[in-house]
GROMACS .gro file of C-alpha atoms in nm:
model
  356
    1MET     CA    1   0.211   2.039   0.669
    2LYS     CA    2   0.351   2.057   1.020
    3ILE     CA    3   0.622   1.813   1.124
    4GLY     CA    4   0.747   1.705   1.466
    5ILE     CA    5   1.094   1.554   1.504
    6ILE     CA    6   1.151   1.307   1.788
    7GLY     CA    7   1.522   1.242   1.833
    8CYS     CA    8   1.753   1.522   1.718
    9GLY     CA    9   2.077   1.327   1.690
   10GLY     CA   10   2.288   1.209   1.398
   11ILE     CA   11   2.027   1.067   1.159
   12ALA     CA   12   1.790   1.359   1.216
   13ASN     CA   13   2.063   1.613   1.142
   14GLY     CA   14   2.223   1.409   0.869
   15LYS     CA   15   1.909   1.317   0.674
   16HIS     CA   16   1.561   1.398   0.798
   17MET     CA   17   1.574   1.765   0.890
   18PRO     CA   18   1.793   1.890   0.601
   19SER     CA   19   1.573   1.697   0.355
   20LEU     CA   20   1.243   1.818   0.497
   21LYS     CA   21   1.376   2.173   0.482
   22GLN     CA   22   1.391   2.138   0.103
   23VAL     CA   23   1.032   2.016   0.065
   24GLU     CA   24   0.780   2.285  -0.022
   25GLY     CA   25   0.477   2.324   0.202
   26VAL     CA   26   0.648   2.172   0.506
   27GLN     CA   27   0.727   2.331   0.841
   28MET     CA   28   0.913   2.171   1.129
   29VAL     CA   29   0.728   2.304   1.433
   30ALA     CA   30   0.833   2.075   1.720
   31PHE     CA   31   1.157   1.910   1.828
   32CYS     CA   32   1.219   1.657   2.103
   33ASP     CA   33   1.538   1.511   2.240
   34ILE     CA   34   1.641   1.380   2.581
   35ILE     CA   35   1.928   1.631   2.555
   36LEU     CA   36   1.763   1.974   2.555
   37GLU     CA   37   2.057   2.141   2.381
   38ARG     CA   38   2.016   1.917   2.077
   39ALA     CA   39   1.647   2.001   2.050
   40ASN     CA   40   1.723   2.372   2.078
   41ASP     CA   41   1.992   2.345   1.811
   42ALA     CA   42   1.748   2.166   1.581
   43LYS     CA   43   1.491   2.441   1.627
   44ARG     CA   44   1.752   2.706   1.552
   45ASP     CA   45   1.876   2.534   1.238
   46PHE     CA   46   1.556   2.388   1.093
   47GLY     CA   47   1.247   2.504   1.281
   48THR     CA   48   0.998   2.783   1.255
   49GLN     CA   49   1.047   3.085   1.477
   50ASN     CA   50   0.776   2.968   1.715
   51ALA     CA   51   0.868   2.599   1.710
   52SER     CA   52   0.827   2.411   2.037
   53VAL     CA   53   1.105   2.221   2.213
   54TYR     CA   54   1.063   1.918   2.439
   55THR     CA   55   1.264   1.658   2.627
   56ASP     CA   56   0.966   1.419   2.664
   57TYR     CA   57   0.809   1.291   2.343
   58LYS     CA   58   0.477   1.237   2.519
   59GLU     CA   59   0.451   1.611   2.576
   60LEU     CA   60   0.526   1.679   2.210
   61LEU     CA   61   0.247   1.441   2.105
   62LYS     CA   62  -0.004   1.655   2.296
   63ASN     CA   63   0.056   1.927   2.036
   64GLU     CA   64  -0.253   1.895   1.814
   65ASP     CA   65  -0.111   2.122   1.543
   66ILE     CA   66   0.132   1.851   1.428
   67ASP     CA   67   0.042   1.640   1.122
   68VAL     CA   68   0.348   1.417   1.086
   69ILE     CA   69   0.606   1.271   1.322
   70HIS     CA   70   0.955   1.160   1.222
   71VAL     CA   71   1.096   0.907   1.469
   72CYS     CA   72   1.478   0.933   1.473
   73THR     CA   73   1.562   0.761   1.801
   74PRO     CA   74   1.758   0.442   1.885
   75ASN     CA   75   1.600   0.119   1.765
   76ILE     CA   76   1.476   0.021   2.111
   77SER     CA   77   1.216   0.301   2.112
   78HIS     CA   78   1.102   0.293   1.747
   79ALA     CA   79   0.788   0.092   1.814
   80GLU     CA   80   0.689   0.263   2.138
   81ILE     CA   81   0.714   0.615   1.996
   82SER     CA   82   0.569   0.531   1.654
   83ILE     CA   83   0.263   0.364   1.805
   84ALA     CA   84   0.207   0.657   2.042
   85ALA     CA   85   0.244   0.903   1.756
   86LEU     CA   86  -0.004   0.715   1.537
   87ARG     CA   87  -0.257   0.700   1.819
   88ALA     CA   88  -0.211   1.072   1.877
   89GLY     CA   89  -0.336   1.128   1.522
   90ASN     CA   90  -0.012   1.166   1.329
   91HIS     CA   91   0.130   1.007   1.018
   92VAL     CA   92   0.468   0.852   1.101
   93MET     CA   93   0.802   0.817   0.924
   94CYS     CA   94   1.019   0.590   1.140
   95GLU     CA   95   1.389   0.558   1.073
   96LYS     CA   96   1.514   0.210   0.982
   97PRO     CA   97   1.509  -0.061   1.100
   98MET     CA   98   1.138  -0.071   1.167
   99ALA     CA   99   1.183  -0.218   1.514
  100LYS     CA  100   1.403  -0.446   1.722
  101THR     CA  101   1.159  -0.736   1.697
  102VAL     CA  102   0.887  -0.870   1.468
  103LYS     CA  103   0.635  -0.842   1.751
  104GLU     CA  104   0.706  -0.469   1.785
  105ALA     CA  105   0.694  -0.416   1.409
  106GLN     CA  106   0.357  -0.591   1.384
  107ALA     CA  107   0.223  -0.374   1.665
  108MET     CA  108   0.324  -0.067   1.463
  109ILE     CA  109   0.131  -0.193   1.161
  110ASP     CA  110  -0.171  -0.273   1.377
  111ALA     CA  111  -0.166   0.081   1.517
  112ALA     CA  112  -0.151   0.231   1.169
  113LYS     CA  113  -0.449   0.023   1.058
  114GLU     CA  114  -0.645   0.107   1.372
  115THR     CA  115  -0.588   0.481   1.333
  116GLY     CA  116  -0.603   0.508   0.955
  117LYS     CA  117  -0.275   0.698   0.957
  118LYS     CA  118   0.016   0.636   0.721
  119LEU     CA  119   0.333   0.466   0.837
  120THR     CA  120   0.659   0.432   0.646
  121ILE     CA  121   1.018   0.335   0.722
  122GLY     CA  122   1.333   0.527   0.624
  123TYR     CA  123   1.487   0.310   0.352
  124GLN     CA  124   1.622   0.598   0.143
  125ASN     CA  125   1.843   0.377  -0.074
  126ARG     CA  126   1.536   0.294  -0.280
  127PHE     CA  127   1.549   0.653  -0.402
  128ARG     CA  128   1.901   0.639  -0.543
  129LYS     CA  129   1.915   0.683  -0.919
  130ASP     CA  130   2.066   0.339  -0.978
  131SER     CA  131   1.805   0.178  -0.752
  132ARG     CA  132   1.515   0.350  -0.927
  133TYR     CA  133   1.644   0.249  -1.269
  134LEU     CA  134   1.705  -0.112  -1.169
  135HIS     CA  135   1.363  -0.135  -1.006
  136THR     CA  136   1.203  -0.034  -1.336
  137VAL     CA  137   1.412  -0.299  -1.516
  138CYS     CA  138   1.285  -0.560  -1.269
  139GLU     CA  139   0.924  -0.438  -1.290
  140ASP     CA  140   0.938  -0.462  -1.668
  141GLY     CA  141   1.046  -0.825  -1.640
  142GLU     CA  142   1.377  -0.776  -1.818
  143LEU     CA  143   1.559  -1.009  -1.577
  144GLY     CA  144   1.283  -1.271  -1.581
  145ASP     CA  145   1.232  -1.478  -1.266
  146ILE     CA  146   1.494  -1.360  -1.015
  147TYR     CA  147   1.593  -1.675  -0.827
  148TYR     CA  148   1.931  -1.579  -0.679
  149ALA     CA  149   2.043  -1.253  -0.518
  150LYS     CA  150   2.309  -1.115  -0.290
  151ALA     CA  151   2.243  -0.831  -0.047
  152LYS     CA  152   2.574  -0.665   0.033
  153ALA     CA  153   2.664  -0.430   0.320
  154ILE     CA  154   3.036  -0.481   0.378
  155ARG     CA  155   3.266  -0.229   0.544
  156ARG     CA  156   3.634  -0.311   0.597
  157ARG     CA  157   3.686  -0.085   0.902
  158ALA     CA  158   3.400   0.157   0.961
  159VAL     CA  159   3.255   0.091   1.306
  160PRO     CA  160   3.030   0.374   1.431
  161THR     CA  161   3.170   0.463   1.773
  162TRP     CA  162   2.920   0.732   1.878
  163GLY     CA  163   2.575   0.713   2.032
  164VAL     CA  164   2.440   0.366   2.108
  165PHE     CA  165   2.551   0.181   1.795
  166LEU     CA  166   2.763  -0.065   1.994
  167ASP     CA  167   2.491  -0.130   2.256
  168GLU     CA  168   2.299  -0.449   2.182
  169GLU     CA  169   2.021  -0.365   2.427
  170ALA     CA  170   1.951  -0.029   2.264
  171GLN     CA  171   1.998  -0.133   1.902
  172GLY     CA  172   1.920  -0.504   1.885
  173GLY     CA  173   2.240  -0.579   1.696
  174GLY     CA  174   2.528  -0.436   1.497
  175PRO     CA  175   2.598  -0.417   1.122
  176LEU     CA  176   2.326  -0.668   1.031
  177ILE     CA  177   2.044  -0.456   1.171
  178ASP     CA  178   2.219  -0.126   1.094
  179ILE     CA  179   2.339  -0.149   0.732
  180GLY     CA  180   2.244  -0.504   0.638
  181THR     CA  181   1.883  -0.391   0.669
  182HIS     CA  182   1.931  -0.146   0.379
  183ALA     CA  183   2.085  -0.407   0.149
  184LEU     CA  184   1.811  -0.659   0.231
  185ASP     CA  185   1.532  -0.406   0.178
  186LEU     CA  186   1.677  -0.310  -0.158
  187THR     CA  187   1.707  -0.674  -0.267
  188LEU     CA  188   1.356  -0.778  -0.162
  189TRP     CA  189   1.214  -0.468  -0.334
  190MET     CA  190   1.389  -0.554  -0.662
  191MET     CA  191   1.270  -0.915  -0.646
  192ASP     CA  192   0.921  -0.816  -0.529
  193ASN     CA  193   0.943  -1.123  -0.309
  194TYR     CA  194   0.831  -1.091   0.053
  195LYS     CA  195   0.766  -1.453   0.145
  196PRO     CA  196   1.067  -1.605   0.326
  197LYS     CA  197   1.057  -1.977   0.409
  198TYR     CA  198   1.362  -2.018   0.633
  199VAL     CA  199   1.701  -1.867   0.716
  200VAL     CA  200   2.037  -1.990   0.838
  201GLY     CA  201   2.280  -1.738   0.981
  202ASN     CA  202   2.602  -1.673   1.167
  203SER     CA  203   2.722  -1.365   1.353
  204TYR     CA  204   3.078  -1.297   1.467
  205HIS     CA  205   3.267  -1.109   1.738
  206LYS     CA  206   3.609  -1.171   1.589
  207LEU     CA  207   3.751  -0.819   1.563
  208SER     CA  208   3.540  -0.631   1.818
  209GLY     CA  209   3.784  -0.710   2.099
  210ASN     CA  210   4.085  -0.553   1.926
  211GLU     CA  211   4.252  -0.268   2.111
  212ASN     CA  212   4.352   0.050   1.922
  213ALA     CA  213   4.202  -0.086   1.603
  214ALA     CA  214   4.216   0.095   1.272
  215ASN     CA  215   3.876   0.251   1.211
  216ALA     CA  216   3.723   0.528   1.003
  217TRP     CA  217   3.594   0.703   1.316
  218GLY     CA  218   3.877   0.620   1.554
  219ALA     CA  219   3.944   0.315   1.766
  220TRP     CA  220   3.643   0.159   1.937
  221ASP     CA  221   3.624   0.063   2.303
  222PRO     CA  222   3.617  -0.321   2.312
  223SER     CA  223   3.440  -0.317   2.649
  224LYS     CA  224   3.144  -0.133   2.492
  225PHE     CA  225   3.134  -0.336   2.169
  226THR     CA  226   2.848  -0.570   2.264
  227VAL     CA  227   2.708  -0.625   1.913
  228GLU     CA  228   2.848  -0.841   1.632
  229ASP     CA  229   3.119  -0.704   1.405
  230SER     CA  230   2.990  -0.909   1.110
  231ALA     CA  231   2.698  -1.135   1.026
  232PHE     CA  232   2.590  -1.346   0.730
  233GLY     CA  233   2.262  -1.507   0.635
  234PHE     CA  234   2.136  -1.760   0.382
  235ILE     CA  235   1.770  -1.697   0.305
  236THR     CA  236   1.540  -1.934   0.118
  237MET     CA  237   1.211  -1.791  -0.006
  238GLU     CA  238   0.885  -1.982  -0.041
  239ASN     CA  239   0.921  -1.992  -0.421
  240GLY     CA  240   1.271  -2.142  -0.391
  241ALA     CA  241   1.466  -1.822  -0.454
  242THR     CA  242   1.790  -1.773  -0.260
  243ILE     CA  243   1.929  -1.456  -0.104
  244VAL     CA  244   2.273  -1.432   0.056
  245LEU     CA  245   2.301  -1.141   0.301
  246GLU     CA  246   2.644  -1.007   0.401
  247ALA     CA  247   2.696  -0.737   0.664
  248SER     CA  248   3.004  -0.611   0.843
  249TRP     CA  249   3.150  -0.306   1.013
  250ALA     CA  250   3.492  -0.468   1.046
  251LEU     CA  251   3.610  -0.749   0.822
  252ASN     CA  252   3.944  -0.837   0.667
  253THR     CA  253   3.839  -0.800   0.305
  254LEU     CA  254   3.889  -0.567   0.011
  255ASP     CA  255   3.551  -0.661  -0.138
  256VAL     CA  256   3.357  -0.378   0.020
  257GLY     CA  257   3.029  -0.214  -0.070
  258GLU     CA  258   2.723  -0.084   0.109
  259ALA     CA  259   2.353  -0.103   0.023
  260LYS     CA  260   2.420  -0.299  -0.294
  261THR     CA  261   2.238  -0.585  -0.459
  262VAL     CA  262   2.330  -0.853  -0.710
  263LEU     CA  263   2.044  -1.017  -0.900
  264SER     CA  264   2.033  -1.328  -1.120
  265GLY     CA  265   1.722  -1.408  -1.319
  266THR     CA  266   1.613  -1.641  -1.596
  267LEU     CA  267   1.647  -1.369  -1.862
  268GLY     CA  268   1.936  -1.164  -1.727
  269GLY     CA  269   2.126  -1.036  -1.429
  270ALA     CA  270   2.228  -0.708  -1.269
  271ASP     CA  271   2.470  -0.579  -1.011
  272MET     CA  272   2.594  -0.257  -0.849
  273GLU     CA  273   2.958  -0.364  -0.819
  274ASP     CA  274   3.095  -0.116  -1.076
  275GLY     CA  275   2.817   0.127  -1.132
  276LEU     CA  276   2.494  -0.033  -1.250
  277ARG     CA  277   2.553  -0.324  -1.486
  278ILE     CA  278   2.304  -0.544  -1.670
  279ASN     CA  279   2.412  -0.878  -1.816
  280GLY     CA  280   2.259  -1.153  -2.024
  281GLU     CA  281   2.286  -1.339  -2.350
  282THR     CA  282   2.159  -1.269  -2.702
  283HIS     CA  283   2.200  -1.454  -3.031
  284GLY     CA  284   2.421  -1.714  -2.869
  285LEU     CA  285   2.658  -1.467  -2.706
  286THR     CA  286   2.676  -1.309  -2.363
  287PHE     CA  287   2.663  -0.934  -2.312
  288GLU     CA  288   2.726  -0.678  -2.042
  289LYS     CA  289   2.607  -0.319  -2.047
  290LYS     CA  290   2.681  -0.041  -1.805
  291ILE     CA  291   2.403   0.210  -1.749
  292ASP     CA  292   2.496   0.578  -1.783
  293LEU     CA  293   2.309   0.734  -1.494
  294GLU     CA  294   2.438   1.085  -1.564
  295THR     CA  295   2.227   1.150  -1.872
  296GLY     CA  296   1.902   1.207  -1.682
  297GLY     CA  297   1.560   1.075  -1.765
  298VAL     CA  298   1.496   0.840  -1.476
  299ASP     CA  299   1.289   1.054  -1.241
  300PHE     CA  300   1.026   0.803  -1.140
  301TYR     CA  301   0.899   1.004  -0.847
  302ASP     CA  302   0.764   1.355  -0.825
  303GLY     CA  303   1.015   1.626  -0.749
  304THR     CA  304   1.322   1.750  -0.925
  305GLY     CA  305   1.589   1.670  -0.668
  306GLU     CA  306   1.840   1.391  -0.711
  307ASP     CA  307   1.942   1.351  -0.347
  308PRO     CA  308   1.788   1.020  -0.232
  309ALA     CA  309   1.704   1.160   0.111
  310VAL     CA  310   1.527   1.461  -0.040
  311LEU     CA  311   1.338   1.240  -0.285
  312GLU     CA  312   1.238   1.018   0.007
  313ALA     CA  313   1.103   1.317   0.200
  314GLN     CA  314   0.923   1.458  -0.106
  315SER     CA  315   0.763   1.126  -0.192
  316TRP     CA  316   0.655   1.069   0.169
  317ILE     CA  317   0.489   1.409   0.204
  318GLU     CA  318   0.319   1.372  -0.136
  319ALA     CA  319   0.183   1.031  -0.032
  320ILE     CA  320   0.013   1.198   0.263
  321GLN     CA  321  -0.114   1.494   0.060
  322GLU     CA  322  -0.246   1.274  -0.220
  323ASP     CA  323  -0.366   0.995   0.012
  324ARG     CA  324  -0.169   0.720  -0.159
  325ASP     CA  325   0.059   0.445  -0.035
  326PRO     CA  326   0.416   0.547   0.052
  327VAL     CA  327   0.698   0.392  -0.151
  328VAL     CA  328   0.812   0.193   0.153
  329MET     CA  329   0.515   0.002   0.288
  330PRO     CA  330   0.534  -0.104   0.654
  331GLU     CA  331   0.439  -0.460   0.562
  332GLN     CA  332   0.754  -0.478   0.348
  333ALA     CA  333   0.969  -0.342   0.631
  334LEU     CA  334   0.815  -0.602   0.862
  335VAL     CA  335   0.952  -0.882   0.641
  336VAL     CA  336   1.299  -0.726   0.659
  337THR     CA  337   1.276  -0.730   1.039
  338GLN     CA  338   1.145  -1.088   1.030
  339ILE     CA  339   1.445  -1.208   0.830
  340LEU     CA  340   1.698  -1.016   1.042
  341GLU     CA  341   1.547  -1.156   1.361
  342GLY     CA  342   1.563  -1.504   1.210
  343ILE     CA  343   1.932  -1.468   1.123
  344TYR     CA  344   2.015  -1.352   1.476
  345GLU     CA  345   1.817  -1.642   1.622
  346SER     CA  346   1.986  -1.893   1.392
  347ALA     CA  347   2.327  -1.753   1.486
  348LYS     CA  348   2.247  -1.811   1.856
  349THR     CA  349   2.102  -2.159   1.823
  350GLY     CA  350   2.306  -2.297   1.534
  351GLN     CA  351   1.979  -2.409   1.375
  352PRO     CA  352   1.775  -2.290   1.077
  353VAL     CA  353   1.476  -2.073   1.158
  354PHE     CA  354   1.155  -2.149   0.971
  355PHE     CA  355   0.881  -1.893   0.921
  356LYS     CA  356   0.514  -1.974   0.954
   0.00000   0.00000   0.00000
């Protein structure tokens, strides 16, 4: 199966290309980046000897030998490139978030349906061992009706200072759309609840203006920090369930954690605060158990690897080969985008946002 990579920056080098390289029966035969040197480097490190290199994705899409496109560009171009790739006859893996807006995300789904090609979104945290185990617990009904959850993506001081992360026009937002999207996807997937009723949200620019700030990747430039530094949402689902979403790149807190979920159901609860813990009550007493994820036995997807990104790539390619649905359905990713867009809108207007 021949793969084309559009966008050869950080996420492509950090996840997509190294993972695809470990999947049998896959060749990366085309690379595109607006910076030619990055595309050439990607070919050297991950491509076939005769792989093609482009600076214009439209030229890459003329290559009829390609079966699959991985879209690894800034959020602003996710929809445009994904739709073009689908219409050119390719299956598409688009990096998260699905798109900047719900309208763009819906257009991506429409294009996939029109072309009959598969579309998925890069939510690799579903493939973590703790996530896979907890999802099976939820599927088996061990927690009962999950009516309260917390989606957590809190960094104390870890603002990405490279690329376009701080550019609201290019990305559509900051930590909410960047890492909050992972926590929300994970939580909705566990609950199997994709029907939001309304959201209320706030976003903050409280620390983004600080000069010479402490930061994992060095001090940020306040003049370029046009996105929020933290954002929080209160989500009510149609069935009455509540989700609290927390996201920050910079926040004065010691309660940190990324791509984590806390679930409370009628029969039990679960969290990822100290490993994977399940709680409940039995025979009139409460209990807590911590799951030992090092003993093996929870491979729910084909493939022997344990790296979530590799499992994501394996599962995606197998879905194409076996003509089955990918683990991350685009309709699910659309709901994530819908909720994020609602939180941003509520933060601007100071009003709740209701969904039709």
